[in-house]
């Protein structure tokens, strides 16, 4: 019995520093992102799903702290909801347990890997892994396992000279078999045309979003985010 108690104490002692490091990394990302009060940005969207015929599209995204977001397009635009809605500000709710795992290089940049486990049963996400750039205080990659939509990966790429922690490109990769298409996407306009899927078709889908012409902290009005 004493050995078991000692083992539990040692385990707690080992985990606590990992949680402290993880919380410090996440808090630094949140504080950095909170310098962005609002923004609007032009986006170009390219969807690569073998059996779903989707033309390349252009749209505009509006965001306002803490969680207001709107996609606006004159024609049809298709974006994964997980990618559109992802923001470091969601981490400020602290309804999770975070553990620092290790440091690794990602695309030539040293990052800290942090595991995030949601608390409670309301979240559709079971586990997320974050690759955090501790120097620039940015999230460079997210891999999340969900209850219903399989696993998706978000990779974020940033410019070297932009002072705000906003990406110039996002790549969203997901499991085609698990994702309920096109319901899993946000769209504006006519729905995409489905083609018959071949048995040997790829199991992964990819959405690439390129961002340009950021306008940051201009004081966006709340009515921009209202449905018209």
PDB file of C-alpha atoms in Angstrom:
ATOM      1  CA  UNK A   1       0.000   0.000   0.000  1.00  0.00           C
ATOM      2  CA  UNK A   2       2.841   2.393   0.875  1.00  0.00           C
ATOM      3  CA  UNK A   3       4.523   1.612  -2.445  1.00  0.00           C
ATOM      4  CA  UNK A   4       1.298   2.417  -4.307  1.00  0.00           C
ATOM      5  CA  UNK A   5       0.909   5.752  -2.489  1.00  0.00           C
ATOM      6  CA  UNK A   6       4.543   6.591  -3.194  1.00  0.00           C
ATOM      7  CA  UNK A   7       4.042   5.768  -6.895  1.00  0.00           C
ATOM      8  CA  UNK A   8       1.014   8.076  -7.074  1.00  0.00           C
ATOM      9  CA  UNK A   9       2.956  10.901  -5.398  1.00  0.00           C
ATOM     10  CA  UNK A  10       5.882  10.480  -7.811  1.00  0.00           C
ATOM     11  CA  UNK A  11       3.500  10.479 -10.795  1.00  0.00           C
ATOM     12  CA  UNK A  12       1.838  13.700  -9.612  1.00  0.00           C
ATOM     13  CA  UNK A  13       5.231  15.335  -9.057  1.00  0.00           C
ATOM     14  CA  UNK A  14       6.309  14.381 -12.601  1.00  0.00           C
ATOM     15  CA  UNK A  15       3.083  15.574 -14.279  1.00  0.00           C
ATOM     16  CA  UNK A  16       2.785  18.927 -12.479  1.00  0.00           C
ATOM     17  CA  UNK A  17       5.823  20.592 -14.148  1.00  0.00           C
ATOM     18  CA  UNK A  18       4.571  19.344 -17.545  1.00  0.00           C
ATOM     19  CA  UNK A  19       1.175  20.977 -16.908  1.00  0.00           C
ATOM     20  CA  UNK A  20       2.826  24.202 -15.733  1.00  0.00           C
ATOM     21  CA  UNK A  21       4.976  24.417 -18.881  1.00  0.00           C
ATOM     22  CA  UNK A  22       1.954  23.633 -21.063  1.00  0.00           C
ATOM     23  CA  UNK A  23      -0.169  26.314 -19.381  1.00  0.00           C
ATOM     24  CA  UNK A  24       2.612  28.886 -19.767  1.00  0.00           C
ATOM     25  CA  UNK A  25       2.967  28.089 -23.481  1.00  0.00           C
ATOM     26  CA  UNK A  26      -0.777  28.284 -24.101  1.00  0.00           C
ATOM     27  CA  UNK A  27      -1.149  31.491 -22.071  1.00  0.00           C
ATOM     28  CA  UNK A  28       1.624  33.121 -24.106  1.00  0.00           C
ATOM     29  CA  UNK A  29      -0.221  32.223 -27.328  1.00  0.00           C
ATOM     30  CA  UNK A  30      -3.513  33.583 -25.966  1.00  0.00           C
ATOM     31  CA  UNK A  31      -1.901  36.854 -24.808  1.00  0.00           C
ATOM     32  CA  UNK A  32      -0.244  37.284 -28.199  1.00  0.00           C
ATOM     33  CA  UNK A  33      -3.469  36.616 -30.102  1.00  0.00           C
ATOM     34  CA  UNK A  34      -5.400  39.005 -27.847  1.00  0.00           C
ATOM     35  CA  UNK A  35      -3.467  41.881 -29.440  1.00  0.00           C
ATOM     36  CA  UNK A  36      -5.847  41.262 -32.356  1.00  0.00           C
ATOM     37  CA  UNK A  37      -9.195  42.823 -31.411  1.00  0.00           C
ATOM     38  CA  UNK A  38     -10.717  42.279 -34.847  1.00  0.00           C
ATOM     39  CA  UNK A  39      -9.742  41.759 -38.469  1.00  0.00           C
ATOM     40  CA  UNK A  40     -11.045  41.312 -41.973  1.00  0.00           C
ATOM     41  CA  UNK A  41      -9.122  39.438 -44.632  1.00  0.00           C
ATOM     42  CA  UNK A  42      -9.475  38.237 -48.213  1.00  0.00           C
ATOM     43  CA  UNK A  43      -9.133  34.486 -48.707  1.00  0.00           C
ATOM     44  CA  UNK A  44      -8.613  32.156 -51.653  1.00  0.00           C
ATOM     45  CA  UNK A  45      -9.937  28.642 -51.059  1.00  0.00           C
ATOM     46  CA  UNK A  46      -8.884  25.505 -52.873  1.00  0.00           C
ATOM     47  CA  UNK A  47     -10.654  22.211 -52.036  1.00  0.00           C
ATOM     48  CA  UNK A  48      -9.061  18.905 -53.036  1.00  0.00           C
ATOM     49  CA  UNK A  49     -11.583  16.104 -52.512  1.00  0.00           C
ATOM     50  CA  UNK A  50     -11.483  13.424 -55.209  1.00  0.00           C
ATOM     51  CA  UNK A  51     -15.237  12.815 -55.453  1.00  0.00           C
ATOM     52  CA  UNK A  52     -16.434  16.364 -54.731  1.00  0.00           C
ATOM     53  CA  UNK A  53     -16.189  18.858 -57.575  1.00  0.00           C
ATOM     54  CA  UNK A  54     -15.556  22.232 -55.982  1.00  0.00           C
ATOM     55  CA  UNK A  55     -14.249  25.230 -57.960  1.00  0.00           C
ATOM     56  CA  UNK A  56     -11.601  27.452 -56.419  1.00  0.00           C
ATOM     57  CA  UNK A  57     -13.276  30.369 -54.699  1.00  0.00           C
ATOM     58  CA  UNK A  58     -12.650  33.741 -53.079  1.00  0.00           C
ATOM     59  CA  UNK A  59     -14.265  35.123 -49.950  1.00  0.00           C
ATOM     60  CA  UNK A  60     -13.804  37.534 -47.072  1.00  0.00           C
ATOM     61  CA  UNK A  61     -13.564  36.566 -43.412  1.00  0.00           C
ATOM     62  CA  UNK A  62     -14.490  38.886 -40.541  1.00  0.00           C
ATOM     63  CA  UNK A  63     -13.445  38.193 -36.946  1.00  0.00           C
ATOM     64  CA  UNK A  64     -14.041  40.000 -33.671  1.00  0.00           C
ATOM     65  CA  UNK A  65     -13.003  39.000 -30.178  1.00  0.00           C
ATOM     66  CA  UNK A  66     -13.786  36.794 -28.459  1.00  0.00           C
ATOM     67  CA  UNK A  67     -15.496  34.477 -30.955  1.00  0.00           C
ATOM     68  CA  UNK A  68     -17.476  36.363 -33.598  1.00  0.00           C
ATOM     69  CA  UNK A  69     -16.700  35.195 -37.127  1.00  0.00           C
ATOM     70  CA  UNK A  70     -18.334  35.478 -40.531  1.00  0.00           C
ATOM     71  CA  UNK A  71     -17.522  34.173 -43.996  1.00  0.00           C
ATOM     72  CA  UNK A  72     -18.832  36.373 -46.822  1.00  0.00           C
ATOM     73  CA  UNK A  73     -18.715  35.461 -50.501  1.00  0.00           C
ATOM     74  CA  UNK A  74     -20.511  36.663 -53.624  1.00  0.00           C
ATOM     75  CA  UNK A  75     -20.481  33.175 -55.093  1.00  0.00           C
ATOM     76  CA  UNK A  76     -19.850  29.770 -53.552  1.00  0.00           C
ATOM     77  CA  UNK A  77     -17.218  29.333 -50.863  1.00  0.00           C
ATOM     78  CA  UNK A  78     -16.448  26.170 -48.943  1.00  0.00           C
ATOM     79  CA  UNK A  79     -14.499  26.083 -45.683  1.00  0.00           C
ATOM     80  CA  UNK A  80     -14.244  23.418 -42.987  1.00  0.00           C
ATOM     81  CA  UNK A  81     -15.991  24.656 -39.847  1.00  0.00           C
ATOM     82  CA  UNK A  82     -13.116  23.450 -37.655  1.00  0.00           C
ATOM     83  CA  UNK A  83     -10.674  25.522 -39.702  1.00  0.00           C
ATOM     84  CA  UNK A  84     -12.907  28.576 -39.924  1.00  0.00           C
ATOM     85  CA  UNK A  85     -13.759  28.588 -36.222  1.00  0.00           C
ATOM     86  CA  UNK A  86     -10.310  27.730 -34.885  1.00  0.00           C
ATOM     87  CA  UNK A  87      -8.809  30.520 -32.819  1.00  0.00           C
ATOM     88  CA  UNK A  88      -6.378  30.549 -29.878  1.00  0.00           C
ATOM     89  CA  UNK A  89      -9.001  32.517 -27.952  1.00  0.00           C
ATOM     90  CA  UNK A  90     -11.029  29.306 -27.470  1.00  0.00           C
ATOM     91  CA  UNK A  91      -8.208  28.087 -25.221  1.00  0.00           C
ATOM     92  CA  UNK A  92      -8.907  30.910 -22.772  1.00  0.00           C
ATOM     93  CA  UNK A  93     -12.031  29.048 -21.585  1.00  0.00           C
ATOM     94  CA  UNK A  94      -9.659  26.609 -19.825  1.00  0.00           C
ATOM     95  CA  UNK A  95     -12.087  23.681 -20.022  1.00  0.00           C
ATOM     96  CA  UNK A  96      -9.199  21.293 -20.653  1.00  0.00           C
ATOM     97  CA  UNK A  97      -6.098  19.691 -19.180  1.00  0.00           C
ATOM     98  CA  UNK A  98      -2.838  20.469 -21.000  1.00  0.00           C
ATOM     99  CA  UNK A  99       0.446  18.544 -20.762  1.00  0.00           C
ATOM    100  CA  UNK A 100       3.789  19.484 -22.316  1.00  0.00           C
ATOM    101  CA  UNK A 101       5.288  16.522 -24.175  1.00  0.00           C
ATOM    102  CA  UNK A 102       8.548  17.462 -25.913  1.00  0.00           C
ATOM    103  CA  UNK A 103      10.288  19.887 -28.290  1.00  0.00           C
ATOM    104  CA  UNK A 104      10.477  19.028 -31.993  1.00  0.00           C
ATOM    105  CA  UNK A 105      11.394  20.800 -35.209  1.00  0.00           C
ATOM    106  CA  UNK A 106       8.481  21.476 -37.565  1.00  0.00           C
ATOM    107  CA  UNK A 107       9.336  22.832 -41.022  1.00  0.00           C
ATOM    108  CA  UNK A 108      12.664  24.006 -39.653  1.00  0.00           C
ATOM    109  CA  UNK A 109      11.138  25.777 -36.627  1.00  0.00           C
ATOM    110  CA  UNK A 110      11.620  24.561 -33.064  1.00  0.00           C
ATOM    111  CA  UNK A 111       8.198  23.934 -31.523  1.00  0.00           C
ATOM    112  CA  UNK A 112       6.858  22.669 -28.213  1.00  0.00           C
ATOM    113  CA  UNK A 113       4.327  19.828 -28.438  1.00  0.00           C
ATOM    114  CA  UNK A 114       1.398  20.169 -26.035  1.00  0.00           C
ATOM    115  CA  UNK A 115      -1.421  17.650 -25.554  1.00  0.00           C
ATOM    116  CA  UNK A 116      -4.828  19.179 -24.780  1.00  0.00           C
ATOM    117  CA  UNK A 117      -7.571  16.977 -23.314  1.00  0.00           C
ATOM    118  CA  UNK A 118     -11.046  18.579 -23.064  1.00  0.00           C
ATOM    119  CA  UNK A 119     -12.831  18.255 -19.715  1.00  0.00           C
ATOM    120  CA  UNK A 120     -16.463  17.101 -19.755  1.00  0.00           C
ATOM    121  CA  UNK A 121     -18.540  15.438 -22.433  1.00  0.00           C
ATOM    122  CA  UNK A 122     -19.832  18.459 -24.360  1.00  0.00           C
ATOM    123  CA  UNK A 123     -16.843  18.794 -26.676  1.00  0.00           C
ATOM    124  CA  UNK A 124     -16.754  16.750 -29.870  1.00  0.00           C
ATOM    125  CA  UNK A 125     -12.959  16.723 -29.618  1.00  0.00           C
ATOM    126  CA  UNK A 126     -11.370  13.904 -27.630  1.00  0.00           C
ATOM    127  CA  UNK A 127      -7.730  14.997 -27.864  1.00  0.00           C
ATOM    128  CA  UNK A 128      -5.780  17.795 -29.546  1.00  0.00           C
ATOM    129  CA  UNK A 129      -2.050  18.099 -30.084  1.00  0.00           C
ATOM    130  CA  UNK A 130      -0.625  21.598 -30.520  1.00  0.00           C
ATOM    131  CA  UNK A 131       2.754  22.473 -32.006  1.00  0.00           C
ATOM    132  CA  UNK A 132       3.544  25.842 -30.404  1.00  0.00           C
ATOM    133  CA  UNK A 133       6.306  28.189 -31.541  1.00  0.00           C
ATOM    134  CA  UNK A 134       7.545  29.494 -28.152  1.00  0.00           C
ATOM    135  CA  UNK A 135       9.607  32.312 -29.689  1.00  0.00           C
ATOM    136  CA  UNK A 136       6.882  33.915 -31.823  1.00  0.00           C
ATOM    137  CA  UNK A 137       4.109  32.617 -29.521  1.00  0.00           C
ATOM    138  CA  UNK A 138       2.155  31.046 -32.368  1.00  0.00           C
ATOM    139  CA  UNK A 139       0.363  27.767 -32.996  1.00  0.00           C
ATOM    140  CA  UNK A 140       1.893  26.223 -36.096  1.00  0.00           C
ATOM    141  CA  UNK A 141      -0.003  22.943 -36.217  1.00  0.00           C
ATOM    142  CA  UNK A 142      -3.053  21.317 -34.629  1.00  0.00           C
ATOM    143  CA  UNK A 143      -4.043  17.653 -34.807  1.00  0.00           C
ATOM    144  CA  UNK A 144      -7.432  16.804 -33.290  1.00  0.00           C
ATOM    145  CA  UNK A 145      -9.272  13.513 -32.836  1.00  0.00           C
ATOM    146  CA  UNK A 146     -13.052  13.870 -32.667  1.00  0.00           C
ATOM    147  CA  UNK A 147     -15.904  11.631 -31.560  1.00  0.00           C
ATOM    148  CA  UNK A 148     -17.730  11.740 -34.896  1.00  0.00           C
ATOM    149  CA  UNK A 149     -15.515  13.172 -37.655  1.00  0.00           C
ATOM    150  CA  UNK A 150     -12.284  11.224 -37.251  1.00  0.00           C
ATOM    151  CA  UNK A 151      -8.984  13.104 -37.127  1.00  0.00           C
ATOM    152  CA  UNK A 152      -8.201  16.435 -38.764  1.00  0.00           C
ATOM    153  CA  UNK A 153      -4.966  18.390 -39.039  1.00  0.00           C
ATOM    154  CA  UNK A 154      -4.561  22.164 -39.368  1.00  0.00           C
ATOM    155  CA  UNK A 155      -1.178  23.554 -40.453  1.00  0.00           C
ATOM    156  CA  UNK A 156      -0.636  27.294 -40.182  1.00  0.00           C
ATOM    157  CA  UNK A 157       2.030  29.239 -42.070  1.00  0.00           C
ATOM    158  CA  UNK A 158       3.019  32.795 -41.158  1.00  0.00           C
ATOM    159  CA  UNK A 159       4.882  35.604 -42.874  1.00  0.00           C
ATOM    160  CA  UNK A 160       8.136  36.815 -41.344  1.00  0.00           C
ATOM    161  CA  UNK A 161       7.344  40.537 -41.371  1.00  0.00           C
ATOM    162  CA  UNK A 162       3.699  40.653 -40.249  1.00  0.00           C
ATOM    163  CA  UNK A 163       3.478  41.926 -36.655  1.00  0.00           C
ATOM    164  CA  UNK A 164       0.180  40.211 -35.829  1.00  0.00           C
ATOM    165  CA  UNK A 165      -0.151  36.461 -35.071  1.00  0.00           C
ATOM    166  CA  UNK A 166      -2.318  35.792 -38.130  1.00  0.00           C
ATOM    167  CA  UNK A 167      -1.496  33.201 -40.824  1.00  0.00           C
ATOM    168  CA  UNK A 168      -0.861  33.764 -44.500  1.00  0.00           C
ATOM    169  CA  UNK A 169      -1.896  30.188 -45.299  1.00  0.00           C
ATOM    170  CA  UNK A 170      -3.812  27.358 -43.659  1.00  0.00           C
ATOM    171  CA  UNK A 171      -3.871  23.726 -44.786  1.00  0.00           C
ATOM    172  CA  UNK A 172      -6.715  21.612 -43.437  1.00  0.00           C
ATOM    173  CA  UNK A 173      -6.472  17.820 -43.867  1.00  0.00           C
ATOM    174  CA  UNK A 174      -9.314  15.499 -42.876  1.00  0.00           C
ATOM    175  CA  UNK A 175     -10.600  11.924 -43.156  1.00  0.00           C
ATOM    176  CA  UNK A 176     -13.064  11.698 -46.036  1.00  0.00           C
ATOM    177  CA  UNK A 177     -14.707   8.548 -44.650  1.00  0.00           C
ATOM    178  CA  UNK A 178     -15.452  10.221 -41.303  1.00  0.00           C
ATOM    179  CA  UNK A 179     -16.368  13.732 -42.441  1.00  0.00           C
ATOM    180  CA  UNK A 180     -20.017  14.272 -43.368  1.00  0.00           C
ATOM    181  CA  UNK A 181     -19.623  16.238 -46.592  1.00  0.00           C
ATOM    182  CA  UNK A 182     -20.723  18.858 -47.406  1.00  0.00           C
ATOM    183  CA  UNK A 183     -22.563  19.356 -44.083  1.00  0.00           C
ATOM    184  CA  UNK A 184     -19.225  19.547 -42.277  1.00  0.00           C
ATOM    185  CA  UNK A 185     -18.416  22.694 -44.229  1.00  0.00           C
ATOM    186  CA  UNK A 186     -19.573  26.273 -44.137  1.00  0.00           C
ATOM    187  CA  UNK A 187     -20.774  27.475 -47.511  1.00  0.00           C
ATOM    188  CA  UNK A 188     -22.355  30.457 -49.183  1.00  0.00           C
ATOM    189  CA  UNK A 189     -24.125  29.875 -52.481  1.00  0.00           C
ATOM    190  CA  UNK A 190     -24.942  26.727 -54.392  1.00  0.00           C
ATOM    191  CA  UNK A 191     -23.739  23.394 -52.922  1.00  0.00           C
ATOM    192  CA  UNK A 192     -20.869  21.510 -54.582  1.00  0.00           C
ATOM    193  CA  UNK A 193     -21.541  18.741 -57.073  1.00  0.00           C
ATOM    194  CA  UNK A 194     -20.778  15.228 -55.933  1.00  0.00           C
ATOM    195  CA  UNK A 195     -19.149  12.679 -58.197  1.00  0.00           C
ATOM    196  CA  UNK A 196     -19.304   8.937 -57.759  1.00  0.00           C
ATOM    197  CA  UNK A 197     -16.513   7.863 -55.458  1.00  0.00           C
ATOM    198  CA  UNK A 198     -14.279   5.053 -56.665  1.00  0.00           C
ATOM    199  CA  UNK A 199     -13.358   2.231 -54.244  1.00  0.00           C
ATOM    200  CA  UNK A 200      -9.643   3.085 -54.454  1.00  0.00           C
ATOM    201  CA  UNK A 201     -10.163   6.854 -54.009  1.00  0.00           C
ATOM    202  CA  UNK A 202      -7.893   8.692 -51.530  1.00  0.00           C
ATOM    203  CA  UNK A 203      -9.039   8.650 -47.908  1.00  0.00           C
ATOM    204  CA  UNK A 204      -7.806  12.191 -47.210  1.00  0.00           C
ATOM    205  CA  UNK A 205      -9.265  15.519 -48.261  1.00  0.00           C
ATOM    206  CA  UNK A 206      -7.351  18.799 -48.247  1.00  0.00           C
ATOM    207  CA  UNK A 207      -8.478  22.425 -48.090  1.00  0.00           C
ATOM    208  CA  UNK A 208      -5.878  25.156 -48.658  1.00  0.00           C
ATOM    209  CA  UNK A 209      -6.745  28.706 -47.616  1.00  0.00           C
ATOM    210  CA  UNK A 210      -4.540  31.660 -48.558  1.00  0.00           C
ATOM    211  CA  UNK A 211      -5.003  34.952 -46.674  1.00  0.00           C
ATOM    212  CA  UNK A 212      -4.214  38.437 -48.013  1.00  0.00           C
ATOM    213  CA  UNK A 213      -5.002  42.129 -47.399  1.00  0.00           C
ATOM    214  CA  UNK A 214      -5.440  41.903 -43.647  1.00  0.00           C
ATOM    215  CA  UNK A 215      -7.105  44.886 -41.973  1.00  0.00           C
ATOM    216  CA  UNK A 216      -6.510  44.555 -38.241  1.00  0.00           C
ATOM    217  CA  UNK A 217      -8.020  46.423 -35.269  1.00  0.00           C
ATOM    218  CA  UNK A 218     -10.220  48.744 -37.306  1.00  0.00           C
ATOM    219  CA  UNK A 219     -13.148  48.539 -34.875  1.00  0.00           C
ATOM    220  CA  UNK A 220     -15.549  46.268 -36.761  1.00  0.00           C
ATOM    221  CA  UNK A 221     -19.226  46.844 -35.954  1.00  0.00           C
ATOM    222  CA  UNK A 222     -21.223  44.009 -34.383  1.00  0.00           C
ATOM    223  CA  UNK A 223     -23.876  44.134 -37.123  1.00  0.00           C
ATOM    224  CA  UNK A 224     -21.332  42.762 -39.600  1.00  0.00           C
ATOM    225  CA  UNK A 225     -21.751  39.405 -37.884  1.00  0.00           C
ATOM    226  CA  UNK A 226     -25.540  39.394 -38.010  1.00  0.00           C
ATOM    227  CA  UNK A 227     -27.309  37.177 -40.529  1.00  0.00           C
ATOM    228  CA  UNK A 228     -28.943  39.128 -43.361  1.00  0.00           C
TER     229      UNK A 228
END
